[in-house]
Amino acid sequence: MRILQIVFALGLTLVALAGAHAHGYRIGEIKIGHPWTRATPPAAKVAGAFMTFTNEGGTADRLIGGSSPVAEKVEIHTMEVVDGIMKMRPLADGLEVPAGAKVELVPGSFHVMLIGLKQPIAEGDMVPLTLTFEKGGDIEVELAADKMGAGGKAHDHGSHGHGETKKTDHSTH
């Protein structure tokens, strides 16, 4: 009987540890899946934040900004290839999350930019970030800090799809 209790306790511990890395949030009809960032070098002034937004509602919303106590400002950015050169630019109107769609913020594409870092981000840190949606308002999330140079695959728990498509329309499914 004692062995069963130990096995059960170990199983609960493993489930708790797995849950610590797979974190998500909800604001209205939008699910926010596993927000994360990368550790930064000591002198870094910027960091990217990545996550997925799944709009389960019938109305589009738009990510229009944010704030964080670790950065002077937060902007919504995209990266795109222009004349063979990768360029990053802010999205002046924010990022639309269409009704019934999943939008992924991944390295090399859409992302949240933390600008003017006040301190380095270390691997394992949980970085506070407030996201502002046009209709849904503000929601506080925590970014799980991965190692420097991480591409997001360490956070792919089978349902987030980091590194796959940037935008997927599920409205016809």
CSV table of N, CA and C in Angstrom, one decimal:
chain,number,residue,atom,x,y,z
A,1,MET,N,0.8,-1.2,0.0
A,1,MET,CA,0.0,0.0,0.0
A,1,MET,C,0.9,1.3,0.0
A,2,ARG,N,2.0,1.2,0.8
A,2,ARG,CA,2.9,2.4,0.8
A,2,ARG,C,3.5,2.7,-0.5
A,3,ILE,N,3.8,1.7,-1.3
A,3,ILE,CA,4.4,1.9,-2.6
A,3,ILE,C,3.4,2.6,-3.5
A,4,LEU,N,2.1,2.3,-3.5
A,4,LEU,CA,1.1,3.0,-4.3
A,4,LEU,C,1.0,4.4,-3.9
A,5,GLN,N,1.1,4.8,-2.6
A,5,GLN,CA,1.1,6.2,-2.2
A,5,GLN,C,2.3,6.9,-2.7
A,6,ILE,N,3.4,6.3,-2.7
A,6,ILE,CA,4.6,7.0,-3.3
A,6,ILE,C,4.5,7.2,-4.8
A,7,VAL,N,4.0,6.2,-5.5
A,7,VAL,CA,3.8,6.3,-6.9
A,7,VAL,C,2.8,7.4,-7.2
A,8,PHE,N,1.7,7.4,-6.5
A,8,PHE,CA,0.7,8.4,-6.7
A,8,PHE,C,1.3,9.8,-6.4
A,9,ALA,N,2.1,10.0,-5.3
A,9,ALA,CA,2.7,11.3,-5.0
A,9,ALA,C,3.7,11.7,-6.1
A,10,LEU,N,4.4,10.8,-6.6
A,10,LEU,CA,5.4,11.1,-7.7
A,10,LEU,C,4.6,11.5,-9.0
A,11,GLY,N,3.5,10.9,-9.3
A,11,GLY,CA,2.7,11.2,-10.4
A,11,GLY,C,2.2,12.6,-10.3
A,12,LEU,N,1.7,13.0,-9.1
A,12,LEU,CA,1.1,14.3,-8.9
A,12,LEU,C,2.2,15.4,-9.0
A,13,THR,N,3.4,15.1,-8.6
A,13,THR,CA,4.6,16.0,-8.7
A,13,THR,C,4.9,16.2,-10.2
A,14,LEU,N,4.9,15.1,-11.0
A,14,LEU,CA,5.2,15.3,-12.4
A,14,LEU,C,4.2,16.1,-13.1
A,15,VAL,N,2.9,15.9,-12.8
A,15,VAL,CA,1.9,16.7,-13.4
A,15,VAL,C,2.0,18.2,-13.0
A,16,ALA,N,2.4,18.5,-11.8
A,16,ALA,CA,2.5,19.8,-11.3
A,16,ALA,C,3.7,20.5,-12.0
A,17,LEU,N,4.8,19.7,-12.2
A,17,LEU,CA,6.0,20.3,-12.9
A,17,LEU,C,5.7,20.6,-14.4
A,18,ALA,N,5.0,19.7,-15.0
A,18,ALA,CA,4.6,19.9,-16.4
A,18,ALA,C,3.7,21.1,-16.5
A,19,GLY,N,2.8,21.3,-15.6
A,19,GLY,CA,1.9,22.4,-15.6
A,19,GLY,C,2.6,23.7,-15.4
A,20,ALA,N,3.7,23.7,-14.7
A,20,ALA,CA,4.5,24.9,-14.5
A,20,ALA,C,5.0,25.5,-15.8
A,21,HIS,N,5.3,24.7,-16.8
A,21,HIS,CA,5.8,25.2,-18.0
A,21,HIS,C,4.7,25.4,-19.1
A,22,ALA,N,3.6,24.8,-19.0
A,22,ALA,CA,2.5,25.0,-19.9
A,22,ALA,C,1.5,25.9,-19.2
A,23,HIS,N,1.6,27.2,-19.4
A,23,HIS,CA,0.7,28.1,-18.8
A,23,HIS,C,-0.1,28.9,-19.8
A,24,GLY,N,-1.3,29.2,-19.4
A,24,GLY,CA,-2.2,29.9,-20.3
A,24,GLY,C,-3.1,30.8,-19.6
A,25,TYR,N,-3.7,31.7,-20.3
A,25,TYR,CA,-4.6,32.7,-19.7
A,25,TYR,C,-5.8,32.9,-20.7
A,26,ARG,N,-6.8,33.6,-20.2
A,26,ARG,CA,-8.0,33.9,-21.0
A,26,ARG,C,-8.5,35.3,-20.7
A,27,ILE,N,-8.8,36.0,-21.7
A,27,ILE,CA,-9.5,37.3,-21.6
A,27,ILE,C,-10.7,37.3,-22.5
A,28,GLY,N,-11.9,37.3,-22.0
A,28,GLY,CA,-13.1,37.1,-22.8
A,28,GLY,C,-13.0,35.8,-23.6
A,29,GLU,N,-13.1,35.9,-24.9
A,29,GLU,CA,-13.2,34.7,-25.7
A,29,GLU,C,-11.8,34.4,-26.3
A,30,ILE,N,-10.7,35.1,-25.8
A,30,ILE,CA,-9.4,34.9,-26.3
A,30,ILE,C,-8.6,34.1,-25.3
A,31,LYS,N,-8.1,32.9,-25.8
A,31,LYS,CA,-7.2,32.1,-25.0
A,31,LYS,C,-5.7,32.6,-25.3
A,32,ILE,N,-4.9,32.8,-24.3
A,32,ILE,CA,-3.5,33.1,-24.5
A,32,ILE,C,-2.7,31.9,-24.1
A,33,GLY,N,-2.0,31.3,-25.1
A,33,GLY,CA,-1.2,30.1,-24.8
A,33,GLY,C,0.2,30.3,-24.6
A,34,HIS,N,0.8,29.8,-23.6
A,34,HIS,CA,2.2,29.8,-23.2
A,34,HIS,C,3.0,31.0,-23.6
A,35,PRO,N,2.8,32.1,-22.9
A,35,PRO,CA,3.7,33.3,-23.2
A,35,PRO,C,5.1,33.0,-22.7
A,36,TRP,N,6.1,33.3,-23.5
A,36,TRP,CA,7.5,33.1,-23.2
A,36,TRP,C,8.4,34.1,-23.8
A,37,THR,N,9.6,34.2,-23.3
A,37,THR,CA,10.6,35.1,-23.8
A,37,THR,C,12.0,34.3,-23.7
A,38,ARG,N,13.0,35.0,-24.1
A,38,ARG,CA,14.4,34.4,-24.0
A,38,ARG,C,15.2,35.2,-22.9
A,39,ALA,N,16.1,34.5,-22.3
A,39,ALA,CA,17.1,35.2,-21.4
A,39,ALA,C,17.9,36.1,-22.3
A,40,THR,N,18.3,37.2,-21.7
A,40,THR,CA,19.1,38.3,-22.4
A,40,THR,C,20.5,38.4,-21.9
A,41,PRO,N,21.4,38.9,-22.7
A,41,PRO,CA,22.7,39.2,-22.2
A,41,PRO,C,22.6,40.4,-21.3
A,42,PRO,N,23.6,40.6,-20.4
A,42,PRO,CA,23.5,41.7,-19.4
A,42,PRO,C,23.2,43.1,-20.0
A,43,ALA,N,23.8,43.4,-21.1
A,43,ALA,CA,23.6,44.8,-21.7
A,43,ALA,C,22.4,44.9,-22.6
A,44,ALA,N,21.7,43.9,-22.9
A,44,ALA,CA,20.6,43.9,-23.8
A,44,ALA,C,19.5,45.0,-23.4
A,45,LYS,N,19.0,45.7,-24.4
A,45,LYS,CA,18.0,46.7,-24.2
A,45,LYS,C,16.6,46.3,-24.7
A,46,VAL,N,16.6,45.2,-25.4
A,46,VAL,CA,15.3,44.7,-25.9
A,46,VAL,C,15.1,43.2,-25.7
A,47,ALA,N,13.9,42.7,-25.7
A,47,ALA,CA,13.6,41.3,-25.7
A,47,ALA,C,12.3,41.1,-26.4
A,48,GLY,N,12.1,39.9,-27.0
A,48,GLY,CA,10.9,39.6,-27.7
A,48,GLY,C,10.0,38.7,-26.8
A,49,ALA,N,8.7,38.8,-27.0
A,49,ALA,CA,7.8,37.9,-26.2
A,49,ALA,C,6.9,37.2,-27.2
A,50,PHE,N,6.7,35.9,-27.0
A,50,PHE,CA,6.0,35.1,-27.9
A,50,PHE,C,4.8,34.3,-27.2
A,51,MET,N,3.8,34.0,-28.0
A,51,MET,CA,2.6,33.3,-27.4
A,51,MET,C,1.7,33.0,-28.5
A,52,THR,N,0.6,32.3,-28.2
A,52,THR,CA,-0.5,32.1,-29.2
A,52,THR,C,-1.8,32.8,-28.6
A,53,PHE,N,-2.6,33.3,-29.6
A,53,PHE,CA,-3.9,33.8,-29.2
A,53,PHE,C,-4.9,32.9,-30.0
A,54,THR,N,-5.9,32.4,-29.3
A,54,THR,CA,-7.0,31.6,-30.0
A,54,THR,C,-8.3,32.3,-29.6
A,55,ASN,N,-8.9,32.9,-30.7
A,55,ASN,CA,-10.2,33.6,-30.5
A,55,ASN,C,-11.3,32.6,-30.7
A,56,GLU,N,-12.0,32.2,-29.6
A,56,GLU,CA,-13.1,31.2,-29.6
A,56,GLU,C,-14.4,31.9,-29.8
A,57,GLY,N,-14.4,33.2,-30.0
A,57,GLY,CA,-15.7,34.0,-30.1
A,57,GLY,C,-16.0,34.3,-31.5
A,58,GLY,N,-17.1,35.0,-31.6
A,58,GLY,CA,-17.6,35.4,-33.0
A,58,GLY,C,-17.3,36.8,-33.4
A,59,THR,N,-16.4,37.5,-32.6
A,59,THR,CA,-16.0,38.8,-32.9
A,59,THR,C,-14.5,39.0,-32.9
A,60,ALA,N,-13.9,39.6,-33.8
A,60,ALA,CA,-12.5,39.9,-33.8
A,60,ALA,C,-12.1,40.8,-32.7
A,61,ASP,N,-10.9,40.7,-32.2
A,61,ASP,CA,-10.3,41.7,-31.3
A,61,ASP,C,-8.9,42.0,-31.8
A,62,ARG,N,-8.3,42.9,-31.2
A,62,ARG,CA,-7.0,43.4,-31.6
A,62,ARG,C,-6.1,43.6,-30.4
A,63,LEU,N,-4.9,43.1,-30.5
A,63,LEU,CA,-3.8,43.4,-29.5
A,63,LEU,C,-3.2,44.7,-29.9
A,64,ILE,N,-3.4,45.7,-29.0
A,64,ILE,CA,-3.0,47.1,-29.4
A,64,ILE,C,-1.8,47.6,-28.6
A,65,GLY,N,-1.4,46.9,-27.5
A,65,GLY,CA,-0.2,47.4,-26.8
A,65,GLY,C,0.0,46.6,-25.5
A,66,GLY,N,0.7,47.2,-24.6
A,66,GLY,CA,1.0,46.5,-23.3
A,66,GLY,C,2.0,47.3,-22.5
A,67,SER,N,2.4,46.7,-21.4
A,67,SER,CA,3.3,47.4,-20.5
A,67,SER,C,4.0,46.3,-19.7
A,68,SER,N,5.1,46.6,-19.1
A,68,SER,CA,5.9,45.7,-18.2
A,68,SER,C,6.7,46.5,-17.3
A,69,PRO,N,6.8,46.1,-16.0
A,69,PRO,CA,7.7,46.8,-15.1
A,69,PRO,C,9.2,46.6,-15.5
A,70,VAL,N,9.5,45.6,-16.4
A,70,VAL,CA,10.9,45.4,-16.7
A,70,VAL,C,11.4,46.2,-18.0
A,71,ALA,N,10.4,46.9,-18.6
A,71,ALA,CA,10.8,47.6,-19.8
A,71,ALA,C,10.1,49.0,-19.8
A,72,GLU,N,10.8,49.9,-20.6
A,72,GLU,CA,10.3,51.3,-20.7
A,72,GLU,C,9.0,51.3,-21.5
A,73,LYS,N,9.0,50.5,-22.6
A,73,LYS,CA,7.8,50.5,-23.4
A,73,LYS,C,7.6,49.1,-24.0
A,74,VAL,N,6.4,48.8,-24.4
A,74,VAL,CA,6.0,47.5,-25.1
A,74,VAL,C,5.3,47.8,-26.4
A,75,GLU,N,5.8,47.2,-27.5
A,75,GLU,CA,5.2,47.4,-28.8
A,75,GLU,C,4.9,46.0,-29.4
A,76,ILE,N,3.9,46.1,-30.4
A,76,ILE,CA,3.6,44.9,-31.1
A,76,ILE,C,4.4,45.0,-32.5
A,77,HIS,N,5.1,44.0,-32.8
A,77,HIS,CA,6.0,44.0,-34.0
A,77,HIS,C,5.7,42.9,-34.9
A,78,THR,N,6.2,43.0,-36.2
A,78,THR,CA,6.3,41.9,-37.1
A,78,THR,C,7.7,42.0,-37.8
A,79,MET,N,8.1,40.8,-38.3
A,79,MET,CA,9.3,40.8,-39.0
A,79,MET,C,8.9,40.2,-40.4
A,80,GLU,N,9.6,40.8,-41.4
A,80,GLU,CA,9.3,40.4,-42.8
A,80,GLU,C,10.5,40.6,-43.6
A,81,VAL,N,10.6,39.8,-44.7
A,81,VAL,CA,11.7,40.0,-45.6
A,81,VAL,C,11.4,41.0,-46.7
A,82,VAL,N,12.2,42.1,-46.8
A,82,VAL,CA,12.0,43.1,-47.8
A,82,VAL,C,13.3,43.2,-48.6
A,83,ASP,N,13.2,43.0,-49.9
A,83,ASP,CA,14.4,43.0,-50.7
A,83,ASP,C,15.5,42.1,-50.2
A,84,GLY,N,15.1,40.9,-49.7
A,84,GLY,CA,16.1,39.9,-49.2
A,84,GLY,C,16.7,40.2,-47.8
A,85,ILE,N,16.2,41.3,-47.2
A,85,ILE,CA,16.7,41.6,-45.9
A,85,ILE,C,15.5,41.5,-44.8
A,86,MET,N,15.8,40.8,-43.7
A,86,MET,CA,14.8,40.7,-42.7
A,86,MET,C,14.7,42.0,-41.9
A,87,LYS,N,13.5,42.6,-41.9
A,87,LYS,CA,13.3,43.9,-41.2
A,87,LYS,C,12.1,43.7,-40.2
A,88,MET,N,12.4,44.4,-39.1
A,88,MET,CA,11.3,44.4,-38.0
A,88,MET,C,10.7,45.8,-38.0
A,89,ARG,N,9.4,45.8,-37.8
A,89,ARG,CA,8.7,47.1,-37.7
A,89,ARG,C,7.5,46.9,-36.8
A,90,PRO,N,7.1,48.1,-36.1
A,90,PRO,CA,6.0,48.0,-35.2
A,90,PRO,C,4.7,48.0,-36.0
A,91,LEU,N,3.7,47.4,-35.5
A,91,LEU,CA,2.4,47.4,-36.1
A,91,LEU,C,1.5,48.6,-35.5
A,92,ALA,N,1.4,49.6,-36.2
A,92,ALA,CA,0.8,50.9,-35.7
A,92,ALA,C,-0.6,50.6,-35.3
A,93,ASP,N,-1.4,49.7,-35.9
A,93,ASP,CA,-2.8,49.4,-35.6
A,93,ASP,C,-2.9,48.2,-34.7
A,94,GLY,N,-1.8,47.6,-34.3
A,94,GLY,CA,-1.8,46.4,-33.4
A,94,GLY,C,-2.0,45.2,-34.3
A,95,LEU,N,-2.3,44.1,-33.7
A,95,LEU,CA,-2.4,42.8,-34.3
A,95,LEU,C,-3.8,42.2,-34.2
A,96,GLU,N,-4.5,42.0,-35.3
A,96,GLU,CA,-5.9,41.5,-35.2
A,96,GLU,C,-5.9,40.0,-34.9
A,97,VAL,N,-6.8,39.6,-34.0
A,97,VAL,CA,-7.1,38.2,-33.7
A,97,VAL,C,-8.5,38.0,-34.2
A,98,PRO,N,-8.6,37.5,-35.4
A,98,PRO,CA,-9.9,37.3,-36.0
A,98,PRO,C,-10.8,36.3,-35.2
A,99,ALA,N,-12.1,36.4,-35.4
A,99,ALA,CA,-13.0,35.5,-34.8
A,99,ALA,C,-12.7,34.1,-35.3
A,100,GLY,N,-12.7,33.1,-34.4
A,100,GLY,CA,-12.5,31.7,-34.8
A,100,GLY,C,-11.1,31.4,-35.3
A,101,ALA,N,-10.1,32.2,-35.0
A,101,ALA,CA,-8.8,32.0,-35.6
A,101,ALA,C,-7.8,31.9,-34.5
A,102,LYS,N,-6.6,31.4,-34.8
A,102,LYS,CA,-5.5,31.2,-34.0
A,102,LYS,C,-4.3,32.1,-34.6
A,103,VAL,N,-3.8,33.0,-33.8
A,103,VAL,CA,-2.6,33.8,-34.2
A,103,VAL,C,-1.4,33.5,-33.4
A,104,GLU,N,-0.3,33.2,-34.0
A,104,GLU,CA,0.9,32.8,-33.3
A,104,GLU,C,1.9,33.9,-33.3
A,105,LEU,N,2.5,34.2,-32.2
A,105,LEU,CA,3.6,35.1,-32.1
A,105,LEU,C,4.8,34.2,-31.9
A,106,VAL,N,5.7,34.2,-32.9
A,106,VAL,CA,6.8,33.3,-32.9
A,106,VAL,C,8.1,34.1,-33.4
A,107,PRO,N,9.3,33.6,-33.0
A,107,PRO,CA,10.5,34.3,-33.5
A,107,PRO,C,10.5,34.4,-35.0
A,108,GLY,N,10.8,35.6,-35.5
A,108,GLY,CA,10.9,35.8,-37.0
A,108,GLY,C,9.6,36.2,-37.6
A,109,SER,N,8.6,36.5,-36.8
A,109,SER,CA,7.3,36.8,-37.3
A,109,SER,C,6.6,37.8,-36.3
A,110,PHE,N,5.3,37.7,-36.1
A,110,PHE,CA,4.7,38.6,-35.1
A,110,PHE,C,5.3,38.3,-33.7
A,111,HIS,N,5.4,39.4,-32.9
A,111,HIS,CA,5.9,39.2,-31.5
A,111,HIS,C,5.6,40.5,-30.8
A,112,VAL,N,5.8,40.4,-29.5
A,112,VAL,CA,5.7,41.6,-28.6
A,112,VAL,C,7.1,42.0,-28.3
A,113,MET,N,7.4,43.3,-28.4
A,113,MET,CA,8.8,43.8,-28.1
A,113,MET,C,8.8,44.5,-26.8
A,114,LEU,N,9.7,44.1,-25.9
A,114,LEU,CA,10.0,44.8,-24.7
A,114,LEU,C,11.2,45.7,-25.0
A,115,ILE,N,11.0,47.0,-24.9
A,115,ILE,CA,12.0,48.0,-25.3
A,115,ILE,C,12.5,48.8,-24.1
A,116,GLY,N,13.8,48.9,-24.0
A,116,GLY,CA,14.4,49.7,-22.9
A,116,GLY,C,14.4,48.8,-21.6
A,117,LEU,N,14.9,47.6,-21.7
A,117,LEU,CA,14.9,46.7,-20.6
A,117,LEU,C,15.6,47.4,-19.4
A,118,LYS,N,15.0,47.3,-18.2
A,118,LYS,CA,15.6,47.9,-17.0
A,118,LYS,C,16.5,46.9,-16.3
A,119,GLN,N,16.5,45.7,-16.7
A,119,GLN,CA,17.3,44.6,-16.1
A,119,GLN,C,17.4,43.5,-17.1
A,120,PRO,N,18.5,42.7,-17.0
A,120,PRO,CA,18.5,41.5,-17.8
A,120,PRO,C,17.4,40.5,-17.4
A,121,ILE,N,17.1,39.6,-18.4
A,121,ILE,CA,16.1,38.5,-18.1
A,121,ILE,C,17.0,37.3,-18.1
A,122,ALA,N,16.8,36.5,-17.0
A,122,ALA,CA,17.6,35.3,-16.8
A,122,ALA,C,16.7,34.1,-17.1
A,123,GLU,N,17.3,33.0,-17.6
A,123,GLU,CA,16.6,31.8,-17.8
A,123,GLU,C,15.9,31.3,-16.5
A,124,GLY,N,14.6,31.0,-16.7
A,124,GLY,CA,13.9,30.6,-15.5
A,124,GLY,C,13.0,31.7,-14.9
A,125,ASP,N,13.3,33.0,-15.2
A,125,ASP,CA,12.5,34.1,-14.7
A,125,ASP,C,11.1,34.0,-15.2
A,126,MET,N,10.2,34.6,-14.4
A,126,MET,CA,8.8,34.8,-14.8
A,126,MET,C,8.7,36.3,-14.9
A,127,VAL,N,8.5,36.8,-16.2
A,127,VAL,CA,8.5,38.2,-16.5
A,127,VAL,C,7.1,38.7,-16.6
A,128,PRO,N,6.7,39.7,-15.7
A,128,PRO,CA,5.3,40.2,-15.8
A,128,PRO,C,5.1,41.0,-17.1
A,129,LEU,N,3.9,40.9,-17.7
A,129,LEU,CA,3.6,41.6,-18.9
A,129,LEU,C,2.1,41.8,-18.9
A,130,THR,N,1.7,43.1,-19.1
A,130,THR,CA,0.2,43.4,-19.3
A,130,THR,C,0.0,43.6,-20.7
A,131,LEU,N,-0.9,42.8,-21.3
A,131,LEU,CA,-1.4,42.9,-22.7
A,131,LEU,C,-2.6,43.7,-22.7
A,132,THR,N,-2.8,44.6,-23.7
A,132,THR,CA,-3.9,45.4,-23.9
A,132,THR,C,-4.6,45.1,-25.2
A,133,PHE,N,-5.9,44.6,-25.1
A,133,PHE,CA,-6.7,44.3,-26.3
A,133,PHE,C,-7.7,45.4,-26.5
A,134,GLU,N,-8.0,45.7,-27.7
A,134,GLU,CA,-8.9,46.8,-28.1
A,134,GLU,C,-10.3,46.6,-27.4
A,135,LYS,N,-10.9,45.4,-27.5
A,135,LYS,CA,-12.2,45.2,-26.9
A,135,LYS,C,-12.1,44.5,-25.5
A,136,GLY,N,-11.2,43.6,-25.4
A,136,GLY,CA,-11.1,42.8,-24.1
A,136,GLY,C,-10.5,43.5,-23.0
A,137,GLY,N,-9.7,44.6,-23.3
A,137,GLY,CA,-9.0,45.3,-22.2
A,137,GLY,C,-7.7,44.7,-21.8
A,138,ASP,N,-7.3,44.9,-20.6
A,138,ASP,CA,-6.0,44.5,-20.1
A,138,ASP,C,-6.0,43.1,-19.4
A,139,ILE,N,-4.9,42.4,-19.6
A,139,ILE,CA,-4.7,41.1,-18.9
A,139,ILE,C,-3.3,41.0,-18.5
A,140,GLU,N,-3.0,40.6,-17.3
A,140,GLU,CA,-1.7,40.4,-16.8
A,140,GLU,C,-1.3,38.9,-17.1
A,141,VAL,N,-0.1,38.7,-17.7
A,141,VAL,CA,0.4,37.4,-18.0
A,141,VAL,C,1.9,37.4,-17.4
A,142,GLU,N,2.4,36.2,-17.4
A,142,GLU,CA,3.8,36.0,-17.0
A,142,GLU,C,4.5,35.3,-18.2
A,143,LEU,N,5.7,35.9,-18.6
A,143,LEU,CA,6.5,35.3,-19.7
A,143,LEU,C,7.5,34.3,-19.0
A,144,ALA,N,7.5,33.1,-19.4
A,144,ALA,CA,8.5,32.1,-18.9
A,144,ALA,C,9.7,32.3,-19.7
A,145,ALA,N,10.8,32.6,-19.0
A,145,ALA,CA,12.1,32.9,-19.8
A,145,ALA,C,12.9,31.6,-20.0
A,146,ASP,N,13.1,31.4,-21.3
A,146,ASP,CA,13.8,30.2,-21.8
A,146,ASP,C,15.3,30.7,-21.9
A,147,LYS,N,16.2,29.8,-22.4
A,147,LYS,CA,17.6,30.1,-22.5
A,147,LYS,C,17.8,31.1,-23.7
A,148,MET,N,18.9,31.8,-23.7
A,148,MET,CA,19.3,32.7,-24.8
A,148,MET,C,19.2,31.9,-26.1
A,149,GLY,N,18.7,32.6,-27.1
A,149,GLY,CA,18.6,32.0,-28.4
A,149,GLY,C,17.6,30.9,-28.7
A,150,ALA,N,16.8,30.6,-27.7
A,150,ALA,CA,15.8,29.6,-27.8
A,150,ALA,C,14.8,29.9,-28.9
A,151,GLY,N,14.4,28.9,-29.7
A,151,GLY,CA,13.5,29.1,-30.8
A,151,GLY,C,12.1,28.8,-30.5
A,152,GLY,N,11.8,28.4,-29.3
A,152,GLY,CA,10.4,28.1,-28.9
A,152,GLY,C,10.0,26.6,-28.9
A,153,LYS,N,10.9,25.8,-29.5
A,153,LYS,CA,10.5,24.4,-29.6
A,153,LYS,C,10.4,23.7,-28.2
A,154,ALA,N,11.2,24.2,-27.3
A,154,ALA,CA,11.2,23.7,-25.9
A,154,ALA,C,9.8,23.9,-25.3
A,155,HIS,N,9.1,24.9,-25.8
A,155,HIS,CA,7.8,25.2,-25.2
A,155,HIS,C,6.6,24.6,-26.0
A,156,ASP,N,6.9,23.8,-27.1
A,156,ASP,CA,5.8,23.2,-27.9
A,156,ASP,C,5.4,22.0,-27.2
A,157,HIS,N,4.2,22.1,-26.5
A,157,HIS,CA,3.7,21.0,-25.8
A,157,HIS,C,2.6,20.2,-26.6
A,158,GLY,N,2.7,20.3,-27.9
A,158,GLY,CA,1.8,19.6,-28.8
A,158,GLY,C,0.6,20.4,-29.2
A,159,SER,N,0.3,21.5,-28.5
A,159,SER,CA,-0.9,22.2,-28.9
A,159,SER,C,-0.6,23.7,-29.3
A,160,HIS,N,0.7,24.1,-29.1
A,160,HIS,CA,1.0,25.5,-29.4
A,160,HIS,C,1.5,25.7,-30.8
A,161,GLY,N,2.2,24.8,-31.3
A,161,GLY,CA,2.7,24.9,-32.7
A,161,GLY,C,3.7,26.0,-33.0
A,162,HIS,N,4.5,26.4,-32.0
A,162,HIS,CA,5.5,27.4,-32.3
A,162,HIS,C,6.3,27.0,-33.5
A,163,GLY,N,6.5,28.0,-34.4
A,163,GLY,CA,7.4,27.7,-35.5
A,163,GLY,C,6.6,27.2,-36.7
A,164,GLU,N,5.3,27.0,-36.6
A,164,GLU,CA,4.5,26.5,-37.7
A,164,GLU,C,3.9,27.7,-38.5
A,165,THR,N,2.7,27.7,-38.7
A,165,THR,CA,2.1,28.9,-39.4
A,165,THR,C,1.9,30.1,-38.5
A,166,LYS,N,1.9,31.2,-39.1
A,166,LYS,CA,1.8,32.5,-38.3
A,166,LYS,C,0.4,32.7,-38.0
A,167,LYS,N,-0.5,32.4,-38.9
A,167,LYS,CA,-2.0,32.7,-38.7
A,167,LYS,C,-2.8,31.6,-39.3
A,168,THR,N,-3.7,31.1,-38.5
A,168,THR,CA,-4.5,30.0,-39.0
A,168,THR,C,-6.0,30.3,-38.8
A,169,ASP,N,-6.8,30.2,-39.8
A,169,ASP,CA,-8.2,30.5,-39.8
A,169,ASP,C,-8.9,29.2,-39.5
A,170,HIS,N,-9.6,29.2,-38.4
A,170,HIS,CA,-10.4,28.0,-38.0
A,170,HIS,C,-11.9,28.2,-38.1
A,171,SER,N,-12.3,29.3,-38.8
A,171,SER,CA,-13.7,29.7,-38.8
A,171,SER,C,-14.5,28.7,-39.6
A,172,THR,N,-13.9,27.9,-40.5
A,172,THR,CA,-14.7,27.0,-41.4
A,172,THR,C,-14.7,25.6,-40.8
A,173,HIS,N,-14.1,25.4,-39.7
A,173,HIS,CA,-14.0,24.0,-39.2
A,173,HIS,C,-15.1,23.7,-38.2
